[in-house]
Amino acid sequence: MTCLFEIRDLTIDLGGGRTPRRVIDGLDLDIPAGRTVALIGHNGSGKSKALARQIEVTAGEIRTIGRPQRDWSPRDHARALAYLPQYTPPAEGMTVRQLVALGRYPWHGALGRPSSEDRAAVEAAIAECGLADYEGRLVDTLSGGERQRAWLAMLLAQGANALLLDEPISALDIAHQIEVMNLVHRLSEAGRSVVVVLHDVNLAARFSDHIVALKGGKVVLNGSPDDLMQPEALSRVYGLAMDVVTRPGRSPLASAL
């Protein structure tokens, strides 16, 4: 199995000071490449920020595409892995096309002039995310789902073959959640590796190829959506009794008892 991330004996303490809070404790985990992988579990564990090199790890090692994180330059890391944080920064006065074009920064820098390759990457990203009719619109005037598609297009323009998405649907209504997750899965089907942090177990099972569930800083499930959608597995992950409703021709649904 080709791995996007190889995590060995990883420990993360948050909060600093005299009493830091240990959120990841001696974690060993391989996250496969070329698939849509959902990370589910409790908030605030630092898992996505650690993978994106946004926080320092306390101990252990993360290897990204076979290389230790410390061996990547910031520019090369951005060219290989595109990261969408849970809370995106303001895009005041910026059009969709301008936002998408920011994805080319790791390739030409702040002072470089966009090349024909840069322009082609922006065009392709806009088309792939279905934004051709929105490219002249101000980002702040878009609906939540449209705005997330614009940010995803920026990641595609970045040219990375791996995407790391931190709760990309947390602020969306159910219709836009489905819209965005459909797009995310299509991006994976096009040959990219996608790791997405989710808290809706049913959407994780429906749109992911592989599930990793963390609880108390440890892996409690690492397998397929079918492995997750079992009452015993759900109870282990969420700590409460749960049932699974199966419907002919439809995805199973988990619900608390």
mmCIF file of C-alpha atoms in Angstrom, residues 33-36 124 128-129 156 160-163 182-194 209:
data_model
loop_
_atom_site.group_PDB
_atom_site.id
_atom_site.type_symbol
_atom_site.label_atom_id
_atom_site.label_comp_id
_atom_site.label_asym_id
_atom_site.label_seq_id
_atom_site.Cartn_x
_atom_site.Cartn_y
_atom_site.Cartn_z
ATOM 1 C CA ALA A 33 -2.668 7.504 -0.859
ATOM 2 C CA GLY A 34 -4.944 7.716 -3.890
ATOM 3 C CA ARG A 35 -8.188 7.521 -1.923
ATOM 4 C CA THR A 36 -10.669 9.632 0.020
ATOM 5 C CA ALA A 124 -8.647 24.013 -15.174
ATOM 6 C CA GLU A 128 -13.291 21.222 -12.485
ATOM 7 C CA CYS A 129 -15.122 22.877 -9.582
ATOM 8 C CA LEU A 156 -6.510 22.492 -7.211
ATOM 9 C CA ALA A 160 -0.676 19.453 -5.388
ATOM 10 C CA ASN A 161 -1.709 15.849 -5.884
ATOM 11 C CA ALA A 162 -2.810 15.536 -2.245
ATOM 12 C CA LEU A 163 -5.489 17.555 -0.445
ATOM 13 C CA ASN A 182 -19.703 15.019 -3.987
ATOM 14 C CA LEU A 183 -17.032 17.344 -5.380
ATOM 15 C CA VAL A 184 -14.448 16.131 -2.866
ATOM 16 C CA HIS A 185 -15.011 12.519 -3.858
ATOM 17 C CA ARG A 186 -14.809 13.371 -7.569
ATOM 18 C CA LEU A 187 -11.429 14.995 -6.942
ATOM 19 C CA SER A 188 -10.213 11.724 -5.447
ATOM 20 C CA GLU A 189 -11.640 9.712 -8.342
ATOM 21 C CA ALA A 190 -9.557 11.911 -10.660
ATOM 22 C CA GLY A 191 -6.421 10.432 -9.083
ATOM 23 C CA ARG A 192 -5.740 12.703 -6.111
ATOM 24 C CA SER A 193 -5.231 11.700 -2.509
ATOM 25 C CA VAL A 194 -7.803 13.373 -0.238
ATOM 26 C CA ASP A 209 -13.126 4.989 0.722
#
